[in-house]
Coordinates of C-alpha atoms in Angstrom, one line a residue:
Chain A
X1165 CA 4.8 -0.8 -19.5
X1166 CA 3.9 2.9 -19.6
X1167 CA 4.6 4.8 -16.3
X1168 CA 2.8 8.1 -15.9
X1169 CA 3.2 10.3 -12.9
X1170 CA 0.5 12.9 -12.0
X1171 CA 1.0 16.0 -10.0
X1172 CA -1.9 18.1 -8.8
X1173 CA -3.5 19.6 -5.8
X1174 CA -6.1 18.1 -3.4
X1175 CA -9.6 18.7 -4.8
X1176 CA -8.6 18.8 -8.5
X1177 CA -9.6 15.2 -9.1
X1178 CA -6.2 13.5 -9.7
X1179 CA -7.3 10.3 -8.0
X1180 CA -10.7 10.0 -9.8
X1181 CA -9.2 10.9 -13.2
X1182 CA -6.6 8.2 -12.8
X1183 CA -9.1 5.6 -11.7
X1184 CA -11.1 6.3 -14.8
X1185 CA -8.0 5.7 -16.9
X1186 CA -7.5 2.4 -15.1
X1187 CA -11.1 1.5 -15.8
X1188 CA -10.8 2.3 -19.5
X1189 CA -7.5 0.4 -19.7
X1190 CA -9.1 -2.7 -18.1
X1191 CA -12.1 -2.4 -20.4
X1192 CA -9.7 -2.3 -23.4
X1193 CA -8.1 -5.6 -22.2
X1194 CA -5.0 -3.9 -20.8
X1195 CA -3.6 -4.0 -17.3
X1196 CA -3.9 -0.7 -15.4
X1197 CA -2.8 0.3 -11.9
X1198 CA -3.0 3.5 -10.0
X1199 CA -1.6 4.4 -6.6
X1200 CA -2.2 7.8 -5.1
X1201 CA 0.2 9.4 -2.7
X1202 CA -1.3 11.9 -0.4
X1203 CA 0.4 14.2 2.0
X1204 CA -2.2 15.5 4.3
X1205 CA -5.6 15.0 2.8
X1206 CA -6.9 18.5 2.4
X1207 CA -7.8 20.8 -0.4
X1208 CA -4.9 22.6 -2.1
X1209 CA -2.1 20.5 -0.8
X1210 CA 0.1 18.7 -3.5
X1211 CA -1.1 15.3 -4.5
X1212 CA 0.9 12.7 -6.5
X1213 CA -0.3 9.8 -8.4
X1214 CA 1.4 6.8 -10.0
X1215 CA -0.4 5.4 -13.0
X1216 CA 0.8 2.3 -14.9
X1217 CA -0.6 0.8 -18.1
X1218 CA 0.7 -2.4 -19.6
X1219 CA 0.0 -5.3 -21.8
X1220 CA 1.3 -7.6 -19.0
X1221 CA 0.4 -8.1 -15.4
X1222 CA 1.7 -5.2 -13.3
X1223 CA 3.4 -6.6 -10.2
X1224 CA 5.4 -3.7 -8.7
X1225 CA 3.4 -1.5 -6.3
X1226 CA 5.9 1.3 -6.0
X1227 CA 6.3 5.0 -6.7
X1228 CA 7.4 6.1 -10.1
X1229 CA 10.9 7.5 -10.4
X1230 CA 11.5 7.7 -14.1
X1231 CA 8.1 8.4 -15.7
X1232 CA 7.4 8.1 -19.5
X1233 CA 4.9 10.8 -19.1
X1234 CA 4.0 13.5 -16.6
X1235 CA 0.5 15.0 -16.2
X1236 CA 0.6 18.3 -14.3
X1237 CA -2.9 19.4 -13.3
X1238 CA -1.9 22.8 -11.9
X1239 CA 0.8 25.0 -13.4
X1240 CA 1.8 26.5 -10.1
X1241 CA 3.6 23.2 -9.5
X1242 CA 6.1 23.6 -12.4
X1243 CA 8.6 25.3 -10.1
X1244 CA 8.5 22.5 -7.5
X1245 CA 11.6 20.3 -7.7
X1246 CA 9.7 17.1 -7.6
X1247 CA 7.5 17.8 -10.6
X1248 CA 9.8 17.0 -13.4
X1249 CA 12.2 14.8 -11.4
X1250 CA 13.4 11.7 -13.4
X1251 CA 11.4 12.3 -16.6
X1252 CA 12.7 9.8 -19.1
X1253 CA 14.6 11.2 -22.1
X1254 CA 12.1 11.4 -24.9
X1255 CA 9.2 11.5 -22.4
X1256 CA 6.0 13.5 -22.7
X1257 CA 4.6 16.3 -20.5
X1258 CA 0.9 17.3 -20.4
X1259 CA 0.1 20.5 -18.4
X1260 CA -3.1 22.3 -17.6
X1261 CA -1.9 25.8 -18.5
X1262 CA -2.4 28.8 -20.7
X1263 CA 1.2 29.9 -20.3
X1264 CA 3.8 29.6 -23.1
X1265 CA 6.5 26.9 -23.1
X1266 CA 9.2 29.3 -21.8
X1267 CA 7.4 29.8 -18.5
X1268 CA 6.8 26.1 -17.8
X1269 CA 10.3 25.0 -16.7
X1270 CA 10.1 21.8 -18.7
X1271 CA 13.4 19.9 -18.9
X1272 CA 15.1 19.7 -22.3
X1273 CA 14.8 15.9 -22.3
X1274 CA 11.0 16.0 -22.9
X1275 CA 10.3 15.3 -26.5
X1276 CA 6.6 16.2 -26.3
X1277 CA 5.0 19.1 -24.3
X1278 CA 1.3 19.5 -24.6
X1279 CA -0.9 22.1 -22.9
X1280 CA -4.6 22.3 -22.3
X1281 CA -6.4 25.2 -20.6
X1282 CA -8.5 22.8 -18.5
X1283 CA -9.1 25.3 -15.7
X1284 CA -10.8 27.7 -18.2
X1285 CA -12.8 24.9 -19.7
X1286 CA -14.1 23.7 -16.3
X1287 CA -14.7 27.1 -14.9
X1288 CA -16.8 28.0 -18.0
X1289 CA -18.7 24.7 -18.0
X1290 CA -19.0 24.0 -14.3
X1291 CA -18.3 27.3 -12.6
X1292 CA -15.5 25.6 -10.6
X1293 CA -11.9 24.6 -11.1
X1294 CA -12.3 20.9 -11.7
X1295 CA -9.8 20.4 -14.5
X1296 CA -9.5 16.6 -14.5
X1297 CA -11.9 15.6 -17.2
X1298 CA -10.7 18.2 -19.7
X1299 CA -7.1 17.1 -18.9
X1300 CA -8.2 13.5 -19.6
X1301 CA -9.5 14.5 -22.9
X1302 CA -6.1 16.0 -23.8
X1303 CA -4.5 12.9 -22.4
X1304 CA -6.5 10.8 -24.9
X1305 CA -4.9 12.9 -27.6
X1306 CA -1.4 12.7 -26.3
X1307 CA -1.2 9.1 -25.1
X1308 CA -1.6 6.1 -27.4
X1309 CA -2.4 3.2 -25.1
X1310 CA -5.9 4.1 -24.1
X1311 CA -8.8 4.2 -26.6
X1312 CA -10.5 7.6 -26.7
X1313 CA -14.0 6.3 -27.0
X1314 CA -13.7 3.8 -24.2
X1315 CA -12.1 6.5 -22.0
X1316 CA -14.9 9.0 -22.8
X1317 CA -17.5 6.3 -22.0
X1318 CA -15.9 5.8 -18.6
X1319 CA -15.9 9.6 -18.0
X1320 CA -19.6 9.8 -18.8
X1321 CA -20.3 6.8 -16.6
X1322 CA -18.5 8.4 -13.7
X1323 CA -19.4 12.0 -14.0
X1324 CA -22.2 12.4 -16.6
X1325 CA -22.5 13.8 -20.1
X1326 CA -21.3 17.3 -19.1
X1327 CA -17.9 15.9 -18.3
X1328 CA -17.8 13.9 -21.6
X1329 CA -18.2 17.2 -23.4
X1330 CA -15.5 18.8 -21.2
X1331 CA -13.2 15.9 -22.1
X1332 CA -14.1 16.3 -25.8
X1333 CA -13.2 20.0 -25.6
X1334 CA -9.9 19.1 -23.9
X1335 CA -9.2 16.6 -26.7
X1336 CA -10.0 19.3 -29.4
X1337 CA -8.1 22.2 -27.9
X1338 CA -4.9 20.6 -26.7
X1339 CA -1.9 22.5 -28.0
X1340 CA 1.5 20.9 -28.7
X1341 CA 4.1 23.3 -27.5
X1342 CA 6.9 20.9 -28.4
X1343 CA 7.0 17.7 -30.5
X1344 CA 3.8 15.8 -31.3
X1345 CA 1.7 17.1 -34.2
X1346 CA 2.0 20.9 -33.6
X1347 CA -0.6 21.6 -36.4
X1348 CA -3.4 20.2 -34.2
Chain B
X1006 CA -18.0 -16.8 -13.9
X1007 CA -17.2 -13.6 -12.0
X1008 CA -16.6 -10.3 -13.6
X1009 CA -13.5 -8.0 -13.8
X1010 CA -14.1 -4.9 -11.6
X1011 CA -11.9 -2.0 -11.1
X1012 CA -11.5 -1.5 -7.4
X1013 CA -9.1 -0.2 -4.7
X1014 CA -7.7 -2.7 -2.2
X1015 CA -10.1 -1.4 0.4
X1016 CA -13.2 -1.7 -1.8
X1017 CA -12.0 -5.1 -2.9
X1018 CA -11.9 -6.1 0.8
X1019 CA -15.4 -4.7 1.5
X1020 CA -16.9 -6.4 -1.6
X1021 CA -15.3 -9.7 -0.6
X1022 CA -16.5 -9.5 3.0
X1023 CA -20.0 -8.8 1.7
X1024 CA -19.8 -11.9 -0.5
X1025 CA -19.2 -14.0 2.6
X1026 CA -22.6 -12.9 4.0
X1027 CA -21.6 -11.5 7.4
X1028 CA -24.5 -11.3 9.9
X1029 CA -22.9 -8.3 11.6
X1030 CA -20.3 -5.7 10.9
X1031 CA -18.9 -3.2 13.4
X1032 CA -16.0 -1.0 12.7
X1033 CA -14.6 2.4 13.4
X1034 CA -12.9 4.4 10.6
X1035 CA -9.2 5.0 10.6
X1036 CA -6.8 5.9 7.8
X1037 CA -5.9 4.0 5.6
X1038 CA -8.7 1.5 6.3
X1039 CA -11.7 3.9 6.4
X1040 CA -13.1 3.2 2.9
X1041 CA -13.6 -0.5 3.9
X1042 CA -16.1 0.6 6.5
X1043 CA -17.6 3.3 4.3
X1044 CA -18.2 1.0 1.4
X1045 CA -19.7 -1.7 3.7
X1046 CA -22.1 0.9 5.1
X1047 CA -23.0 1.9 1.6
X1048 CA -23.8 -1.7 0.6
X1049 CA -25.9 -2.1 3.7
X1050 CA -27.7 1.2 3.2
X1051 CA -28.4 0.4 -0.4
X1052 CA -29.9 -2.9 0.5
X1053 CA -27.2 -4.8 -1.4
X1054 CA -26.0 -6.5 1.8
X1055 CA -28.3 -7.9 4.4
X1056 CA -26.1 -7.4 7.5
X1057 CA -26.4 -5.6 10.8
X1058 CA -24.1 -2.6 10.8
X1059 CA -23.3 -1.4 14.3
X1060 CA -21.8 2.1 14.6
X1061 CA -19.5 2.4 17.5
X1062 CA -17.3 5.1 19.1
X1063 CA -14.0 3.3 19.1
X1064 CA -12.1 0.2 17.9
X1065 CA -12.3 -1.2 21.4
X1066 CA -16.1 -1.2 21.1
X1067 CA -16.0 -2.5 17.5
X1068 CA -14.1 -5.6 18.6
X1069 CA -16.3 -6.0 21.6
X1070 CA -19.5 -5.8 19.5
X1071 CA -18.3 -8.4 17.0
X1072 CA -17.1 -10.6 19.9
X1073 CA -20.5 -10.7 21.4
X1074 CA -22.1 -11.4 18.1
X1075 CA -19.6 -14.1 17.3
X1076 CA -20.3 -15.7 20.6
X1077 CA -23.9 -15.6 19.7
X1078 CA -23.2 -17.6 16.5
X1079 CA -22.9 -14.8 14.0
X1080 CA -20.4 -14.5 11.2
X1081 CA -18.8 -11.1 11.7
X1082 CA -16.3 -8.7 10.0
X1083 CA -14.3 -5.7 11.0
X1084 CA -11.3 -3.8 9.8
X1085 CA -8.7 -1.5 11.3
X1086 CA -5.2 0.0 11.1
X1087 CA -2.4 1.0 13.5
X1088 CA -3.6 3.1 16.4
X1089 CA -7.0 1.6 16.0
X1090 CA -5.6 -1.9 16.4
X1091 CA -3.7 -0.7 19.4
X1092 CA -6.8 0.6 21.0
X1093 CA -8.5 -2.7 20.2
X1094 CA -5.9 -4.8 21.7
X1095 CA -7.7 -5.9 24.9
X1096 CA -10.8 -7.4 23.2
X1097 CA -8.6 -8.4 20.3
X1098 CA -6.6 -10.8 22.5
X1099 CA -9.8 -12.1 24.1
X1100 CA -11.3 -12.9 20.7
X1101 CA -8.6 -15.4 19.8
X1102 CA -8.4 -16.9 23.3
X1103 CA -12.1 -17.4 23.4
X1104 CA -11.5 -19.3 20.1
X1105 CA -14.1 -17.3 18.2
X1106 CA -13.8 -17.3 14.5
X1107 CA -14.0 -14.2 12.4
X1108 CA -12.1 -12.3 9.7
X1109 CA -10.6 -8.8 10.3
X1110 CA -8.9 -6.9 7.6
X1111 CA -5.8 -4.8 8.6
X1112 CA -4.7 -2.1 6.1
X1113 CA -1.3 -2.1 7.7
X1114 CA 0.2 1.2 8.8
X1115 CA 3.2 2.5 10.7
X1116 CA 2.8 3.0 14.4
X1117 CA 3.0 6.4 15.9
X1118 CA 5.3 8.1 17.1
X1119 CA 6.6 10.0 15.3
X1120 CA 3.2 11.0 14.0
X1121 CA 2.4 9.2 10.8
X1122 CA -0.7 7.9 8.9
X1123 CA 1.3 6.1 6.2
X1124 CA 2.2 2.6 5.3
X1125 CA 4.2 0.1 7.3
X1126 CA 3.6 -3.4 8.9
X1127 CA 4.5 -2.5 12.5
X1128 CA 0.9 -2.6 13.6
X1129 CA 0.0 -6.1 12.6
X1130 CA 3.5 -7.4 13.5
X1131 CA 3.3 -5.9 16.9
X1132 CA 0.3 -8.1 17.7
X1133 CA 1.7 -11.3 16.1
X1134 CA 1.5 -13.1 19.4
X1135 CA -2.1 -12.4 20.3
X1136 CA -3.3 -15.7 19.1
X1137 CA -4.8 -14.8 15.7
X1138 CA -4.0 -16.3 12.4
X1139 CA -2.2 -13.6 10.4
X1140 CA -2.0 -13.6 6.6
X1141 CA -0.4 -10.9 4.4
X1142 CA -1.6 -10.2 0.8
X1143 CA 0.4 -8.9 -2.2
X1144 CA -2.4 -8.0 -4.7
X1145 CA -6.0 -6.8 -4.6
X1146 CA -7.0 -10.1 -6.1
X1147 CA -5.3 -11.9 -3.2
X1148 CA -7.2 -9.6 -0.8
X1149 CA -10.5 -10.8 -2.2
X1150 CA -9.6 -14.4 -2.4
X1151 CA -8.1 -14.5 1.1
X1152 CA -11.0 -12.9 2.8
X1153 CA -13.2 -15.6 1.3
X1154 CA -10.6 -18.3 2.3
X1155 CA -10.2 -16.6 5.7
X1156 CA -13.7 -17.5 6.8
X1157 CA -13.3 -21.1 5.7
X1158 CA -10.1 -21.4 7.6
X1159 CA -11.3 -19.5 10.6
X1160 CA -14.5 -21.6 11.0
X1161 CA -12.8 -24.9 10.2
X1162 CA -13.8 -27.2 13.1
X1163 CA -10.1 -28.1 13.6
X1164 CA -9.1 -24.5 13.8
X1165 CA -11.7 -22.2 15.4
X1166 CA -9.5 -19.1 15.4
X1167 CA -9.9 -15.5 14.2
X1168 CA -8.0 -14.5 11.1
X1169 CA -6.3 -11.2 10.1
X1170 CA -6.1 -10.5 6.4
X1171 CA -3.4 -7.9 6.2
X1172 CA -2.5 -5.7 3.2
X1173 CA -0.3 -2.6 2.9
X1174 CA -1.9 0.7 3.7
X1175 CA -2.0 3.0 0.7
X1176 CA 0.3 0.9 -1.5
X1177 CA -2.5 -1.7 -1.6
X1178 CA -5.5 -0.2 0.2
X1179 CA -5.6 2.7 -2.2
X1180 CA -4.3 0.9 -5.3
X1181 CA -6.8 0.7 -8.1
X1182 CA -6.7 -2.1 -10.5
X1183 CA -8.8 -4.8 -12.2
X1184 CA -10.0 -7.6 -9.9
X1185 CA -11.8 -10.8 -10.8
X1186 CA -14.8 -10.7 -8.4
X1187 CA -16.4 -14.1 -7.8
X1188 CA -20.2 -14.3 -8.0
X1189 CA -22.4 -14.7 -4.9
X1190 CA -23.4 -18.1 -6.2
X1191 CA -19.7 -19.2 -6.4
X1192 CA -18.9 -18.0 -3.0
X1193 CA -22.1 -19.6 -1.5
X1194 CA -21.1 -22.9 -3.0
X1195 CA -17.6 -22.6 -1.6
X1196 CA -18.3 -21.2 1.8
X1197 CA -21.1 -22.9 3.9
X1198 CA -22.8 -20.7 6.5
X1199 CA -21.1 -20.5 9.9
X1200 CA -24.0 -22.4 11.5
X1201 CA -23.0 -25.5 9.4
X1202 CA -19.9 -25.9 11.7
X1203 CA -20.8 -24.1 14.9
X1204 CA -23.6 -23.9 17.3
X1205 CA -23.9 -20.6 19.2
X1206 CA -21.9 -20.3 22.4
X1207 CA -24.4 -17.9 23.8
X1208 CA -28.1 -18.9 23.5
X1209 CA -30.8 -17.1 25.5
X1210 CA -32.7 -20.4 25.7
X1211 CA -29.9 -22.0 27.7
X1212 CA -28.1 -19.2 29.6
X1213 CA -24.5 -19.6 30.7
X1214 CA -21.7 -17.4 32.0
X1215 CA -19.1 -17.0 29.3
X1216 CA -15.4 -16.8 30.3
X1217 CA -15.6 -17.0 34.1
X1218 CA -12.5 -16.7 36.3
X1219 CA -10.3 -19.6 35.3
X1220 CA -7.6 -21.3 37.5
X1221 CA -4.0 -21.7 36.1
X1222 CA -4.1 -25.4 35.4
X1223 CA -7.2 -25.1 33.3
X1224 CA -6.0 -21.9 31.6
X1225 CA -2.8 -23.7 30.6
X1226 CA -5.0 -26.4 29.1
X1227 CA -6.7 -23.7 27.0
X1228 CA -3.4 -22.3 25.9
X1229 CA -2.0 -25.7 25.0
X1230 CA -5.2 -26.4 22.9
X1231 CA -4.8 -23.0 21.2
X1232 CA -1.3 -23.7 20.2
X1233 CA -2.3 -27.1 18.9
X1234 CA -5.0 -25.5 16.8
X1235 CA -2.5 -23.1 15.4
X1236 CA -0.3 -26.0 14.3
X1237 CA -3.3 -27.8 12.8
X1238 CA -4.0 -24.6 10.9
X1239 CA -0.8 -25.1 9.0
X1240 CA -2.3 -28.1 7.2
X1241 CA -5.8 -26.5 6.9
X1242 CA -4.3 -23.5 5.2
X1243 CA -2.7 -25.7 2.5
X1244 CA -6.0 -27.7 2.1
X1245 CA -8.0 -24.4 1.8
X1246 CA -5.7 -23.2 -0.9
X1247 CA -6.2 -26.4 -2.8
X1248 CA -10.0 -26.2 -2.4
X1249 CA -10.0 -22.6 -3.5
X1250 CA -7.9 -23.4 -6.5
X1251 CA -10.3 -26.2 -7.5
X1252 CA -13.3 -23.8 -7.2
X1253 CA -11.9 -20.6 -8.6
X1254 CA -8.8 -21.5 -10.5
X1255 CA -6.4 -19.5 -8.5
X1256 CA -3.7 -21.0 -6.2
X1257 CA -1.3 -18.9 -4.1
X1258 CA 0.9 -21.7 -2.7
X1259 CA -0.7 -21.9 0.7
X1260 CA 1.7 -20.9 3.5
X1261 CA 4.4 -19.6 1.2
X1262 CA 4.7 -18.8 -2.5
X1263 CA 8.0 -19.7 -4.2
X1264 CA 9.0 -17.7 -7.2
X1265 CA 11.9 -18.8 -9.4
X1266 CA 13.4 -20.7 -6.5
X1267 CA 14.1 -24.1 -8.2
X1268 CA 17.7 -23.2 -9.4
X1269 CA 18.2 -20.1 -7.2
X1270 CA 21.3 -19.5 -5.2
X1271 CA 20.0 -16.3 -3.6
X1272 CA 16.6 -15.9 -2.1
X1273 CA 14.7 -12.8 -1.1
X1274 CA 12.0 -13.3 1.5
X1275 CA 9.1 -10.8 1.4
X1276 CA 5.8 -10.1 3.1
X1277 CA 2.8 -8.4 1.6
X1278 CA 2.8 -5.8 -1.2
X1279 CA 6.6 -5.4 -1.5
X1280 CA 6.5 -8.8 -3.2
X1281 CA 5.7 -7.4 -6.7
X1282 CA 8.8 -5.2 -6.7
X1283 CA 10.8 -8.1 -5.4
X1284 CA 9.7 -10.4 -8.3
X1285 CA 10.5 -7.6 -10.8
X1286 CA 14.0 -7.3 -9.3
X1287 CA 14.5 -11.1 -9.4
X1288 CA 13.6 -11.1 -13.1
X1289 CA 16.0 -8.2 -13.8
X1290 CA 18.8 -9.8 -11.9
X1291 CA 18.3 -13.1 -13.8
X1292 CA 18.9 -11.1 -17.0
X1293 CA 22.2 -10.1 -15.5
X1294 CA 23.1 -13.8 -14.9
X1295 CA 22.4 -13.7 -11.1
X1296 CA 20.4 -16.8 -9.9
X1297 CA 17.9 -15.1 -7.6
X1298 CA 14.6 -16.3 -6.4
X1299 CA 11.9 -15.1 -4.0
X1300 CA 9.8 -16.5 -1.2
X1301 CA 6.7 -14.7 -0.3
X1302 CA 5.8 -15.5 3.3
X1303 CA 2.0 -15.5 3.2
X1304 CA 1.1 -16.6 6.7
X1305 CA 3.0 -15.1 9.6
X1306 CA 0.9 -16.9 12.3
X1307 CA 1.1 -19.8 12.4
X1308 CA 4.7 -19.5 11.2
X1309 CA 5.4 -21.9 8.3
X1310 CA 8.9 -23.0 9.6
X1311 CA 9.0 -26.4 7.9
X1312 CA 8.0 -25.1 4.5
X1313 CA 10.5 -22.2 4.7
X1314 CA 13.3 -24.5 5.8
X1315 CA 12.5 -26.9 2.9
X1316 CA 12.3 -24.0 0.4
X1317 CA 15.7 -22.7 1.5
X1318 CA 17.5 -26.1 1.5
X1319 CA 20.5 -26.0 -0.8
X1320 CA 20.4 -22.2 -1.2
X1321 CA 23.5 -20.2 -0.5
X1322 CA 22.3 -16.8 0.8
X1323 CA 19.0 -15.2 1.8
X1324 CA 17.7 -11.8 2.9
X1325 CA 14.5 -11.2 4.8
X1326 CA 13.0 -7.8 3.9
X1327 CA 10.9 -6.4 6.8
X1328 CA 8.6 -3.4 6.7
X1329 CA 8.8 -3.2 10.5
X1330 CA 11.4 -3.4 13.1
X1331 CA 12.2 -5.7 16.0
X1332 CA 13.3 -3.5 18.8
X1333 CA 15.0 -6.3 20.7
X1334 CA 17.2 -7.6 18.0
X1335 CA 18.5 -4.7 15.9
X1336 CA 16.9 -6.2 12.8
X1337 CA 13.5 -7.0 11.2
X1338 CA 11.1 -9.3 13.1
X1339 CA 10.6 -11.8 10.3
X1340 CA 14.3 -12.2 10.1
X1341 CA 14.4 -13.3 13.7
X1342 CA 11.7 -15.8 13.0
X1343 CA 13.6 -17.1 10.0
X1344 CA 16.7 -17.7 12.1
X1345 CA 14.6 -19.8 14.5
X1346 CA 13.1 -21.8 11.7
X1347 CA 16.4 -22.9 10.3
X1348 CA 18.4 -25.6 12.1
X1349 CA 21.4 -25.0 9.8
X1350 CA 21.0 -21.2 9.8
X1351 CA 24.8 -20.8 10.1
X1352 CA 25.5 -22.4 6.7
X1353 CA 23.9 -19.5 4.8
X1354 CA 25.2 -16.0 4.1
X1355 CA 22.3 -13.9 5.4
X1356 CA 21.1 -10.6 6.5
X1357 CA 18.1 -8.6 7.5
X1358 CA 16.9 -5.6 5.4
X1359 CA 14.4 -3.0 6.7
X1360 CA 12.6 -0.6 4.5
X1361 CA 9.2 1.0 3.7
X1362 CA 8.6 2.4 7.1
X1363 CA 6.2 5.3 7.6
X1364 CA 5.1 5.3 3.9
X1365 CA 8.5 5.1 2.4
X1366 CA 8.7 3.1 -0.8
X1367 CA 10.4 -0.3 -1.3
X1368 CA 11.4 0.2 -4.9
X1369 CA 12.6 -2.3 -7.5
X1370 CA 16.0 -0.6 -7.1
X1371 CA 15.9 -1.3 -3.4
X1372 CA 15.2 -5.0 -4.0
X1373 CA 18.0 -5.0 -6.7
X1374 CA 20.4 -3.6 -4.1
X1375 CA 19.5 -6.5 -1.7
X1376 CA 20.1 -9.0 -4.5
X1377 CA 23.5 -7.5 -5.4
X1378 CA 24.6 -7.6 -1.8
X1379 CA 23.5 -11.3 -1.5
X1380 CA 25.5 -12.0 -4.7
X1381 CA 28.6 -10.4 -3.1
X1382 CA 28.4 -12.4 0.1
X1383 CA 27.1 -15.7 -1.2
X1384 CA 30.4 -17.6 -0.9
X1385 CA 31.0 -16.5 2.6
X1386 CA 28.4 -17.9 5.0
X1387 CA 27.6 -15.9 8.1
X1388 CA 25.4 -13.1 9.3
X1389 CA 25.9 -9.7 7.8
X1390 CA 24.7 -6.4 9.3
X1391 CA 21.1 -5.1 8.9
X1392 CA 20.6 -3.2 5.6
X1393 CA 18.4 -0.1 5.9
X1394 CA 16.7 0.6 2.5
X1395 CA 17.1 4.3 2.6
X1396 CA 17.6 6.5 -0.4
X1397 CA 20.6 8.6 0.5
X1398 CA 22.8 6.5 2.6
X1399 CA 24.5 3.2 2.8
X1400 CA 23.1 2.6 6.3
X1401 CA 24.5 -0.7 7.4
X1402 CA 24.7 -1.5 11.1

């Protein structure tokens, strides 16, 4: 089972993005589960999400304490103590940022750190900071469990072709700051 | 054959309710239940569900509206949580004591105060003796299947009682996963229309006064019949589970589900969505050589005392994990019930655990901690102090 914790802010589409991943996983014959954790439901407040993908039935409905992967939708969250808490040694981090690795506060135990400038992509394409589909595109590059084409199909089904293109751009422009294939 | 759909617990509840062809729905939105109502209004608005949807200004009115409709012979649905349930209490009690069948979903939530909108089971547990059948679900699939079964049970001529289908707020209501949704044809074949078992209590062609002032002797007769119907429901629940399994291929064990209990020495007893973490903890402890098992209590009302006593026979230790408190006993409410259900309670090492209040998690590590404590005490029967499943303290009373 792969456990992925998402950190974002209300209004950035953490919940919808995660639901799309679950839909893509289920369509690929996997089991997927997503539990959002809201504080107060308003724009800008921190939002957590717990995403699990597995070849077997997922029974636990709990928070994720030792994630295999972290997805950070907003790089103002990298200084919050909860953001990197419990990351598994050898785990992966995907951040929506244009900043260099040194400024991201990533713990040494992370073996892969990937960055995508999803805010820039979404502001250019949609005129608003809706980074989730570009981040999902980058996620398809970093994560192995979910098939890219199935995921992009689900994005298009949920949000239309413009967001499929946004995801494709996220996929193409992801930068590996540590580990992974840094030539990409 | 149904199809796999990716749904939250609340959407699963709404879709399942729609498949049961309710004549009338009335509900008032409250976190974390709101999207049940929102999705049902969407289905009605889009013409996908032919039901009357009555907008109201409060939960008290929502229950009153479905009550009138149910008395008029309609199949009805509503849903609520926490403070909404509290506001609904007056017509809620009358619904069961009028013996009107219906299904109401409860996305369970902690009761205020302190102010909270998050998960907990205190709301449903606090109304456990208002005469309704109460059932608690672990998975989104179970929510769907139990809403469908709920109508069959509720409208069974030997039962005639309203049914609560409860599931954890947020941890289930907002959990997204794949769900095998039955087709309309399959549900139609399983669930006859309400009119097949009931003629309307209220009929304009033969007017009557419903629920007049009732003297004590007669009222006691009604109560005795109500309690008898609850006891009959124990068997109807098992029978409904078997019928559902024959039609849809899924069985949940009826009143309780037993998991790895056959050779278990230690038993965790769970309610609702905490069960999944409990099963994972049981599997992990088995790998460490600890013979643990789990019983999921599925129906809280009527209380399945005989099945629980039988499932615990020969075991050495048990813990009941509650997501609510019993203010009168310094432990969890389900634990109090368990004690009453067991004639030989004193022969077990046992304790109550309380966790998951106000949105707090009950993690696999919490469940493992419970199992480890059971393992420590299993050779010394007796009651041990209440264990509070809190992160930073060993908070035993």
